mmCIF file of N, CA and C in Angstrom:
data_model
loop_
_atom_site.group_PDB
_atom_site.id
_atom_site.type_symbol
_atom_site.label_atom_id
_atom_site.label_comp_id
_atom_site.label_asym_id
_atom_site.label_seq_id
_atom_site.Cartn_x
_atom_site.Cartn_y
_atom_site.Cartn_z
ATOM 1 N N MET A 16 47.055 120.888 112.684
ATOM 2 C CA MET A 16 47.980 120.294 111.738
ATOM 3 C C MET A 16 48.849 121.403 111.168
ATOM 4 N N GLU A 17 50.010 120.998 110.657
ATOM 5 C CA GLU A 17 50.941 121.975 110.100
ATOM 6 C C GLU A 17 51.527 121.474 108.787
ATOM 7 N N LEU A 18 51.898 122.411 107.936
ATOM 8 C CA LEU A 18 52.553 122.088 106.675
ATOM 9 C C LEU A 18 53.523 123.218 106.359
ATOM 10 N N GLN A 19 54.736 122.848 105.921
ATOM 11 C CA GLN A 19 55.738 123.846 105.570
ATOM 12 C C GLN A 19 56.022 123.742 104.083
ATOM 13 N N GLY A 20 56.145 124.888 103.425
ATOM 14 C CA GLY A 20 56.450 124.899 102.004
ATOM 15 C C GLY A 20 56.497 126.306 101.449
ATOM 16 N N LYS A 21 56.508 126.357 100.128
ATOM 17 C CA LYS A 21 56.623 127.617 99.400
ATOM 18 C C LYS A 21 55.276 127.971 98.773
ATOM 19 N N VAL A 22 54.867 129.235 98.888
ATOM 20 C CA VAL A 22 53.616 129.696 98.294
ATOM 21 C C VAL A 22 53.823 129.797 96.787
ATOM 22 N N ILE A 23 53.006 129.051 96.024
ATOM 23 C CA ILE A 23 53.150 129.055 94.560
ATOM 24 C C ILE A 23 51.988 129.752 93.860
ATOM 25 N N ALA A 24 50.909 130.060 94.597
ATOM 26 C CA ALA A 24 49.776 130.763 93.982
ATOM 27 C C ALA A 24 48.993 131.512 95.050
ATOM 28 N N VAL A 25 48.542 132.714 94.687
ATOM 29 C CA VAL A 25 47.653 133.507 95.530
ATOM 30 C C VAL A 25 46.422 133.786 94.677
ATOM 31 N N LEU A 26 45.275 133.240 95.084
ATOM 32 C CA LEU A 26 44.044 133.401 94.321
ATOM 33 C C LEU A 26 43.337 134.691 94.713
ATOM 34 N N GLU A 27 42.430 135.115 93.851
ATOM 35 C CA GLU A 27 41.686 136.351 94.094
ATOM 36 C C GLU A 27 40.793 136.194 95.322
ATOM 37 N N PRO A 28 40.694 137.240 96.140
ATOM 38 C CA PRO A 28 39.807 137.158 97.299
ATOM 39 C C PRO A 28 38.337 137.121 96.863
ATOM 40 N N ARG A 29 37.520 136.438 97.676
ATOM 41 C CA ARG A 29 36.078 136.398 97.447
ATOM 42 C C ARG A 29 35.397 136.967 98.676
ATOM 43 N N GLY A 30 34.220 137.492 98.481
ATOM 44 C CA GLY A 30 33.493 138.052 99.610
ATOM 45 C C GLY A 30 32.015 138.091 99.338
ATOM 46 N N GLY A 31 31.291 138.477 100.353
ATOM 47 C CA GLY A 31 29.847 138.574 100.225
ATOM 48 C C GLY A 31 29.249 139.043 101.533
ATOM 49 N N VAL A 32 27.907 138.845 101.609
ATOM 50 C CA VAL A 32 27.165 139.217 102.795
ATOM 51 C C VAL A 32 26.440 137.973 103.287
ATOM 52 N N SER A 33 26.577 137.681 104.585
ATOM 53 C CA SER A 33 25.934 136.498 105.168
ATOM 54 C C SER A 33 24.434 136.733 105.306
ATOM 55 N N ARG A 34 23.722 135.695 105.678
ATOM 56 C CA ARG A 34 22.271 135.801 105.904
ATOM 57 C C ARG A 34 21.948 136.784 107.023
ATOM 58 N N ASN A 35 22.877 136.949 107.935
ATOM 59 C CA ASN A 35 22.693 137.881 109.056
ATOM 60 C C ASN A 35 23.022 139.321 108.682
ATOM 61 N N GLY A 36 23.500 139.521 107.458
ATOM 62 C CA GLY A 36 23.834 140.872 107.012
ATOM 63 C C GLY A 36 25.271 141.268 107.269
ATOM 64 N N ASN A 37 26.112 140.318 107.715
ATOM 65 C CA ASN A 37 27.522 140.613 107.976
ATOM 66 C C ASN A 37 28.352 140.350 106.722
ATOM 67 N N GLU A 38 29.280 141.269 106.453
ATOM 68 C CA GLU A 38 30.170 141.071 105.308
ATOM 69 C C GLU A 38 31.250 140.060 105.675
ATOM 70 N N TRP A 39 31.687 139.267 104.678
ATOM 71 C CA TRP A 39 32.749 138.297 104.890
ATOM 72 C C TRP A 39 33.701 138.345 103.690
ATOM 73 N N LYS A 40 34.942 137.877 103.942
ATOM 74 C CA LYS A 40 35.962 137.848 102.892
ATOM 75 C C LYS A 40 36.856 136.644 103.136
ATOM 76 N N VAL A 41 37.230 135.953 102.071
ATOM 77 C CA VAL A 41 38.109 134.788 102.157
ATOM 78 C C VAL A 41 39.076 134.831 100.971
ATOM 79 N N GLN A 42 40.299 134.385 101.193
ATOM 80 C CA GLN A 42 41.289 134.316 100.123
ATOM 81 C C GLN A 42 41.996 132.977 100.204
ATOM 82 N N GLU A 43 42.250 132.367 99.041
ATOM 83 C CA GLU A 43 42.896 131.056 98.981
ATOM 84 C C GLU A 43 44.327 131.182 98.481
ATOM 85 N N TYR A 44 45.163 130.262 98.973
ATOM 86 C CA TYR A 44 46.582 130.215 98.635
ATOM 87 C C TYR A 44 46.958 128.763 98.371
ATOM 88 N N VAL A 45 47.983 128.559 97.529
ATOM 89 C CA VAL A 45 48.486 127.212 97.264
ATOM 90 C C VAL A 45 49.927 127.163 97.732
ATOM 91 N N ILE A 46 50.226 126.143 98.545
ATOM 92 C CA ILE A 46 51.570 125.948 99.081
ATOM 93 C C ILE A 46 52.086 124.596 98.591
ATOM 94 N N GLU A 47 53.392 124.523 98.292
ATOM 95 C CA GLU A 47 54.011 123.282 97.814
ATOM 96 C C GLU A 47 55.140 122.898 98.754
ATOM 97 N N THR A 48 55.159 121.621 99.159
ATOM 98 C CA THR A 48 56.189 121.136 100.078
ATOM 99 C C THR A 48 57.494 120.888 99.331
ATOM 100 N N HIS A 49 58.550 120.628 100.090
ATOM 101 C CA HIS A 49 59.871 120.358 99.521
ATOM 102 C C HIS A 49 60.246 118.890 99.685
ATOM 103 N N ASP A 50 59.265 118.004 99.767
ATOM 104 C CA ASP A 50 59.520 116.576 99.916
ATOM 105 C C ASP A 50 60.099 116.000 98.634
ATOM 106 N N GLN A 51 60.529 114.745 98.699
ATOM 107 C CA GLN A 51 61.034 114.071 97.496
ATOM 108 C C GLN A 51 59.958 114.086 96.413
ATOM 109 N N TYR A 52 58.719 113.868 96.812
ATOM 110 C CA TYR A 52 57.573 113.975 95.909
ATOM 111 C C TYR A 52 56.721 115.128 96.435
ATOM 112 N N PRO A 53 56.952 116.352 95.921
ATOM 113 C CA PRO A 53 56.279 117.533 96.471
ATOM 114 C C PRO A 53 54.753 117.397 96.416
ATOM 115 N N ARG A 54 54.123 117.870 97.495
ATOM 116 C CA ARG A 54 52.665 117.896 97.577
ATOM 117 C C ARG A 54 52.215 119.341 97.561
ATOM 118 N N LYS A 55 51.022 119.554 97.011
ATOM 119 C CA LYS A 55 50.438 120.885 96.986
ATOM 120 C C LYS A 55 49.170 120.872 97.817
ATOM 121 N N MET A 56 48.913 121.989 98.498
ATOM 122 C CA MET A 56 47.704 122.114 99.289
ATOM 123 C C MET A 56 47.142 123.511 99.093
ATOM 124 N N CYS A 57 45.835 123.574 98.835
ATOM 125 C CA CYS A 57 45.141 124.855 98.737
ATOM 126 C C CYS A 57 44.457 125.102 100.074
ATOM 127 N N PHE A 58 44.805 126.200 100.730
ATOM 128 C CA PHE A 58 44.193 126.544 102.011
ATOM 129 C C PHE A 58 43.626 127.946 101.917
ATOM 130 N N ASP A 59 42.715 128.266 102.831
ATOM 131 C CA ASP A 59 42.128 129.605 102.808
ATOM 132 C C ASP A 59 42.337 130.314 104.137
ATOM 133 N N VAL A 60 42.273 131.634 104.040
ATOM 134 C CA VAL A 60 42.317 132.510 105.206
ATOM 135 C C VAL A 60 40.998 133.262 105.204
ATOM 136 N N PHE A 61 40.271 133.179 106.322
ATOM 137 C CA PHE A 61 38.949 133.782 106.409
ATOM 138 C C PHE A 61 39.002 135.057 107.235
ATOM 139 N N GLY A 62 38.445 136.110 106.699
ATOM 140 C CA GLY A 62 38.360 137.395 107.399
ATOM 141 C C GLY A 62 39.341 138.400 106.839
ATOM 142 N N ALA A 63 38.828 139.590 106.534
ATOM 143 C CA ALA A 63 39.668 140.645 105.958
ATOM 144 C C ALA A 63 40.824 140.996 106.892
ATOM 145 N N ASP A 64 40.578 140.971 108.202
ATOM 146 C CA ASP A 64 41.639 141.314 109.156
ATOM 147 C C ASP A 64 42.763 140.281 109.132
ATOM 148 N N LYS A 65 42.424 138.984 109.048
ATOM 149 C CA LYS A 65 43.445 137.926 108.987
ATOM 150 C C LYS A 65 44.208 137.979 107.658
ATOM 151 N N ILE A 66 43.494 138.219 106.569
ATOM 152 C CA ILE A 66 44.142 138.311 105.250
ATOM 153 C C ILE A 66 45.183 139.421 105.273
ATOM 154 N N GLN A 67 44.806 140.557 105.834
ATOM 155 C CA GLN A 67 45.740 141.689 105.921
ATOM 156 C C GLN A 67 46.866 141.390 106.896
ATOM 157 N N GLN A 68 46.573 140.758 108.015
ATOM 158 C CA GLN A 68 47.587 140.447 109.028
ATOM 159 C C GLN A 68 48.638 139.483 108.478
ATOM 160 N N PHE A 69 48.192 138.405 107.805
ATOM 161 C CA PHE A 69 49.131 137.406 107.282
ATOM 162 C C PHE A 69 49.899 137.939 106.078
ATOM 163 N N ASN A 70 49.254 138.737 105.211
ATOM 164 C CA ASN A 70 49.897 139.359 104.039
ATOM 165 C C ASN A 70 50.775 138.360 103.279
ATOM 166 N N ILE A 71 50.199 137.262 102.843
ATOM 167 C CA ILE A 71 50.934 136.172 102.184
ATOM 168 C C ILE A 71 51.243 136.552 100.739
ATOM 169 N N GLN A 72 52.506 136.334 100.338
ATOM 170 C CA GLN A 72 52.969 136.669 98.995
ATOM 171 C C GLN A 72 53.529 135.429 98.302
ATOM 172 N N ILE A 73 53.463 135.412 96.975
ATOM 173 C CA ILE A 73 54.022 134.300 96.194
ATOM 174 C C ILE A 73 55.527 134.229 96.439
ATOM 175 N N GLY A 74 56.041 132.999 96.592
ATOM 176 C CA GLY A 74 57.474 132.767 96.775
ATOM 177 C C GLY A 74 57.913 132.699 98.229
ATOM 178 N N GLU A 75 57.054 133.051 99.161
ATOM 179 C CA GLU A 75 57.427 133.006 100.577
ATOM 180 C C GLU A 75 57.453 131.569 101.086
ATOM 181 N N GLU A 76 58.374 131.324 102.009
ATOM 182 C CA GLU A 76 58.448 130.044 102.714
ATOM 183 C C GLU A 76 57.643 130.192 103.990
ATOM 184 N N LEU A 77 56.622 129.338 104.147
ATOM 185 C CA LEU A 77 55.721 129.456 105.279
ATOM 186 C C LEU A 77 55.572 128.146 106.026
ATOM 187 N N ASN A 78 55.236 128.270 107.293
ATOM 188 C CA ASN A 78 54.767 127.154 108.099
ATOM 189 C C ASN A 78 53.319 127.497 108.432
ATOM 190 N N VAL A 79 52.377 126.719 107.878
ATOM 191 C CA VAL A 79 50.955 127.018 108.003
ATOM 192 C C VAL A 79 50.317 126.035 108.984
ATOM 193 N N SER A 80 49.667 126.563 110.017
ATOM 194 C CA SER A 80 48.872 125.758 110.941
ATOM 195 C C SER A 80 47.425 125.877 110.489
ATOM 196 N N PHE A 81 46.741 124.738 110.373
ATOM 197 C CA PHE A 81 45.402 124.763 109.788
ATOM 198 C C PHE A 81 44.505 123.701 110.414
ATOM 199 N N ASP A 82 43.208 123.867 110.191
ATOM 200 C CA ASP A 82 42.194 122.901 110.579
ATOM 201 C C ASP A 82 41.496 122.424 109.314
ATOM 202 N N ILE A 83 41.080 121.164 109.308
ATOM 203 C CA ILE A 83 40.337 120.594 108.186
ATOM 204 C C ILE A 83 38.921 120.325 108.667
ATOM 205 N N ASP A 84 37.954 120.731 107.865
ATOM 206 C CA ASP A 84 36.556 120.501 108.199
ATOM 207 C C ASP A 84 35.807 120.174 106.903
ATOM 208 N N ALA A 85 34.688 119.484 107.030
ATOM 209 C CA ALA A 85 33.855 119.151 105.869
ATOM 210 C C ALA A 85 32.449 119.674 106.127
ATOM 211 N N ARG A 86 31.775 120.057 105.057
ATOM 212 C CA ARG A 86 30.398 120.526 105.177
ATOM 213 C C ARG A 86 29.582 120.003 104.004
ATOM 214 N N GLU A 87 28.298 119.875 104.230
ATOM 215 C CA GLU A 87 27.388 119.351 103.218
ATOM 216 C C GLU A 87 26.609 120.510 102.603
ATOM 217 N N TRP A 88 26.443 120.465 101.275
ATOM 218 C CA TRP A 88 25.640 121.465 100.566
ATOM 219 C C TRP A 88 24.949 120.776 99.402
ATOM 220 N N GLN A 89 23.655 120.771 99.414
ATOM 221 C CA GLN A 89 22.816 120.164 98.374
ATOM 222 C C GLN A 89 23.203 118.705 98.101
ATOM 223 N N GLY A 90 23.407 117.954 99.174
ATOM 224 C CA GLY A 90 23.696 116.531 99.049
ATOM 225 C C GLY A 90 25.145 116.194 98.713
ATOM 226 N N ARG A 91 26.018 117.179 98.577
ATOM 227 C CA ARG A 91 27.446 116.941 98.305
ATOM 228 C C ARG A 91 28.265 117.444 99.477
ATOM 229 N N TRP A 92 29.440 116.826 99.667
ATOM 230 C CA TRP A 92 30.327 117.199 100.758
ATOM 231 C C TRP A 92 31.566 117.896 100.209
ATOM 232 N N PHE A 93 32.004 118.929 100.935
ATOM 233 C CA PHE A 93 33.165 119.712 100.534
ATOM 234 C C PHE A 93 34.103 119.869 101.723
ATOM 235 N N ASN A 94 35.405 119.776 101.459
ATOM 236 C CA ASN A 94 36.422 119.970 102.497
ATOM 237 C C ASN A 94 36.838 121.427 102.545
ATOM 238 N N SER A 95 37.193 121.861 103.719
ATOM 239 C CA SER A 95 37.707 123.203 103.918
ATOM 240 C C SER A 95 38.996 123.092 104.720
ATOM 241 N N ILE A 96 40.059 123.712 104.216
ATOM 242 C CA ILE A 96 41.339 123.745 104.924
ATOM 243 C C ILE A 96 41.585 125.210 105.283
ATOM 244 N N ARG A 97 41.358 125.536 106.541
ATOM 245 C CA ARG A 97 41.401 126.921 106.989
ATOM 246 C C ARG A 97 42.632 127.170 107.849
ATOM 247 N N ALA A 98 43.477 128.106 107.412
ATOM 248 C CA ALA A 98 44.678 128.469 108.170
ATOM 249 C C ALA A 98 44.285 129.343 109.355
ATOM 250 N N TRP A 99 44.870 129.049 110.515
ATOM 251 C CA TRP A 99 44.621 129.884 111.687
ATOM 252 C C TRP A 99 45.908 130.515 112.197
ATOM 253 N N LYS A 100 47.048 130.059 111.671
ATOM 254 C CA LYS A 100 48.336 130.669 112.034
ATOM 255 C C LYS A 100 49.294 130.496 110.868
ATOM 256 N N VAL A 101 50.003 131.549 110.535
ATOM 257 C CA VAL A 101 50.984 131.529 109.444
ATOM 258 C C VAL A 101 52.278 132.131 109.970
ATOM 259 N N GLU A 102 53.378 131.365 109.839
ATOM 260 C CA GLU A 102 54.688 131.848 110.265
ATOM 261 C C GLU A 102 55.644 131.791 109.088
ATOM 262 N N ARG A 103 56.405 132.826 108.909
ATOM 263 C CA ARG A 103 57.427 132.828 107.869
ATOM 264 C C ARG A 103 58.624 132.021 108.338
ATOM 265 N N VAL A 104 59.171 131.221 107.421
ATOM 266 C CA VAL A 104 60.317 130.374 107.744
ATOM 267 C C VAL A 104 61.575 131.169 107.450
ATOM 268 N N ALA A 105 62.496 131.183 108.401
ATOM 269 C CA ALA A 105 63.766 131.895 108.221
ATOM 270 C C ALA A 105 64.527 131.280 107.065
ATOM 271 N N ALA A 106 65.240 132.110 106.325
ATOM 272 C CA ALA A 106 66.001 131.635 105.161
ATOM 273 C C ALA A 106 67.038 130.607 105.571
ATOM 274 N N GLN A 107 67.597 130.734 106.766
ATOM 275 C CA GLN A 107 68.614 129.783 107.206
ATOM 276 C C GLN A 107 68.033 128.406 107.421
ATOM 277 N N GLY A 108 66.740 128.299 107.692
ATOM 278 C CA GLY A 108 66.118 127.006 107.909
ATOM 279 C C GLY A 108 66.036 126.169 106.645
ATOM 280 N N MET A 109 66.174 126.790 105.494
ATOM 281 C CA MET A 109 66.041 126.076 104.234
ATOM 282 C C MET A 109 67.392 125.706 103.623
ATOM 283 N N GLN A 110 68.488 126.003 104.309
ATOM 284 C CA GLN A 110 69.803 125.675 103.778
ATOM 285 C C GLN A 110 69.990 124.165 103.729
ATOM 286 N N PRO A 111 70.602 123.641 102.659
ATOM 287 C CA PRO A 111 70.835 122.196 102.609
ATOM 288 C C PRO A 111 71.840 121.781 103.673
ATOM 289 N N THR A 112 71.728 120.574 104.127
ATOM 290 C CA THR A 112 72.658 120.077 105.133
ATOM 291 C C THR A 112 74.021 119.848 104.494
ATOM 292 N N PRO A 113 75.100 120.100 105.231
ATOM 293 C CA PRO A 113 76.435 119.911 104.655
ATOM 294 C C PRO A 113 76.699 118.429 104.418
ATOM 295 N N PRO A 114 77.570 118.112 103.441
ATOM 296 C CA PRO A 114 77.874 116.704 103.187
ATOM 297 C C PRO A 114 78.567 116.089 104.389
ATOM 298 N N PRO A 115 78.403 114.780 104.583
ATOM 299 C CA PRO A 115 79.034 114.136 105.738
ATOM 300 C C PRO A 115 80.550 114.181 105.634
ATOM 301 N N MET A 116 81.204 114.221 106.790
ATOM 302 C CA MET A 116 82.659 114.250 106.830
ATOM 303 C C MET A 116 83.196 112.866 106.471
ATOM 304 N N PRO A 117 84.286 112.820 105.686
ATOM 305 C CA PRO A 117 84.835 111.506 105.316
ATOM 306 C C PRO A 117 85.418 110.796 106.532
ATOM 307 N N GLN A 118 85.301 109.485 106.545
ATOM 308 C CA GLN A 118 85.862 108.658 107.602
ATOM 309 C C GLN A 118 87.334 108.382 107.282
ATOM 310 N N PRO A 119 88.190 108.313 108.293
ATOM 311 C CA PRO A 119 89.592 108.007 108.025
ATOM 312 C C PRO A 119 89.720 106.632 107.365
ATOM 313 N N GLY A 120 90.525 106.565 106.333
ATOM 314 C CA GLY A 120 90.756 105.298 105.636
ATOM 315 C C GLY A 120 89.759 105.038 104.517
ATOM 316 N N PHE A 121 88.748 105.887 104.369
ATOM 317 C CA PHE A 121 87.758 105.734 103.308
ATOM 318 C C PHE A 121 87.799 106.960 102.414
ATOM 319 N N PRO A 122 87.594 106.788 101.104
ATOM 320 C CA PRO A 122 87.584 107.957 100.225
ATOM 321 C C PRO A 122 86.321 108.776 100.477
ATOM 322 N N PRO A 123 86.361 110.093 100.210
ATOM 323 C CA PRO A 123 85.171 110.927 100.391
ATOM 324 C C PRO A 123 84.037 110.435 99.483
ATOM 325 N N ILE A 124 82.801 110.701 99.916
ATOM 326 C CA ILE A 124 81.640 110.300 99.121
ATOM 327 C C ILE A 124 81.680 111.040 97.791
ATOM 328 N N GLY A 125 81.479 110.329 96.716
ATOM 329 C CA GLY A 125 81.490 110.903 95.376
ATOM 330 C C GLY A 125 82.860 110.881 94.724
ATOM 331 N N ALA A 126 83.909 110.536 95.478
ATOM 332 C CA ALA A 126 85.254 110.473 94.902
ATOM 333 C C ALA A 126 85.377 109.188 94.086
ATOM 334 N N PRO A 127 86.131 109.243 92.985
ATOM 335 C CA PRO A 127 86.300 108.012 92.199
ATOM 336 C C PRO A 127 87.026 106.947 93.028
ATOM 337 N N ALA A 128 86.606 105.735 92.841
ATOM 338 C CA ALA A 128 87.222 104.624 93.581
ATOM 339 C C ALA A 128 88.634 104.380 93.062
ATOM 340 N N ALA A 129 89.520 104.043 93.977
ATOM 341 C CA ALA A 129 90.897 103.744 93.588
ATOM 342 C C ALA A 129 90.917 102.431 92.806
ATOM 343 N N PRO A 130 91.704 102.379 91.714
ATOM 344 C CA PRO A 130 91.757 101.123 90.954
ATOM 345 C C PRO A 130 92.379 100.022 91.809
ATOM 346 N N GLN A 131 91.797 98.839 91.723
ATOM 347 C CA GLN A 131 92.310 97.722 92.501
ATOM 348 C C GLN A 131 93.114 96.796 91.614
ATOM 349 N N GLN A 132 94.154 96.221 92.208
ATOM 350 C CA GLN A 132 94.980 95.259 91.488
ATOM 351 C C GLN A 132 94.228 93.943 91.393
ATOM 352 N N PRO A 133 94.281 93.286 90.244
ATOM 353 C CA PRO A 133 93.609 91.991 90.144
ATOM 354 C C PRO A 133 94.297 90.978 91.058
ATOM 355 N N THR A 134 93.506 90.119 91.657
ATOM 356 C CA THR A 134 94.040 89.094 92.557
ATOM 357 C C THR A 134 94.622 87.960 91.735
ATOM 358 N N ASP A 135 95.857 87.573 92.084
ATOM 359 C CA ASP A 135 96.519 86.471 91.370
ATOM 360 C C ASP A 135 96.347 85.215 92.200
ATOM 361 N N PHE A 136 95.437 84.320 91.752
ATOM 362 C CA PHE A 136 95.194 83.080 92.470
ATOM 363 C C PHE A 136 96.188 81.986 92.091
ATOM 364 N N GLY A 137 96.996 82.224 91.088
ATOM 365 C CA GLY A 137 97.940 81.198 90.633
ATOM 366 C C GLY A 137 99.209 81.132 91.465
ATOM 367 N N SER A 138 99.544 82.197 92.185
ATOM 368 C CA SER A 138 100.771 82.160 92.970
ATOM 369 C C SER A 138 100.522 81.412 94.272
ATOM 370 N N GLY A 139 101.540 80.776 94.787
ATOM 371 C CA GLY A 139 101.430 80.001 96.015
ATOM 372 C C GLY A 139 101.968 78.602 95.768
ATOM 373 N N SER A 140 101.945 77.781 96.753
ATOM 374 C CA SER A 140 102.488 76.435 96.605
ATOM 375 C C SER A 140 101.479 75.544 95.892
ATOM 376 N N ALA A 141 101.983 74.468 95.299
ATOM 377 C CA ALA A 141 101.140 73.536 94.562
ATOM 378 C C ALA A 141 100.232 72.760 95.495
ATOM 379 N N THR A 142 100.616 72.588 96.746
ATOM 380 C CA THR A 142 99.784 71.837 97.686
ATOM 381 C C THR A 142 98.687 72.699 98.302
ATOM 382 N N ASP A 143 98.843 73.993 98.224
ATOM 383 C CA ASP A 143 97.841 74.902 98.800
ATOM 384 C C ASP A 143 96.903 75.333 97.675
ATOM 385 N N ASP A 144 95.690 74.791 97.651
ATOM 386 C CA ASP A 144 94.763 75.156 96.600
ATOM 387 C C ASP A 144 93.779 76.264 97.010
ATOM 388 N N LEU A 145 93.933 76.773 98.217
ATOM 389 C CA LEU A 145 93.074 77.894 98.658
ATOM 390 C C LEU A 145 93.738 79.199 98.236
ATOM 391 N N PRO A 146 92.933 80.173 97.758
ATOM 392 C CA PRO A 146 93.497 81.429 97.261
ATOM 393 C C PRO A 146 93.880 82.390 98.369
ATOM 394 N N PHE A 147 93.708 82.036 99.628
ATOM 395 C CA PHE A 147 94.065 82.983 100.700
ATOM 396 C C PHE A 147 94.916 82.324 101.764
#
């Protein structure tokens, strides 16, 4: 799965030693989308080498590829959103789209409408009761 957005938080890294005696390190980040109703997602990067390789900073525009997994601990279930690929989004990719070109015979979008003359239904012959 993928999500694109802006990094709004970088949490402190956590680490420890596994049951096998291996050291581990994980760091979490929060990314916010640019949708009409922005969504936030907290994802983690596991491994000191990956944390250093990705070097994620607050304010960066990223495209994050991730996997979602759930695990059980003491009768409760927890979700994990683990990033496996992080790509920086080029600044040009975030430029707003240009406004549409006006159609011939129509005013540009956002332009004030031209005042219209009121229709005079009283003019015409007495036998013609239709206004057109």
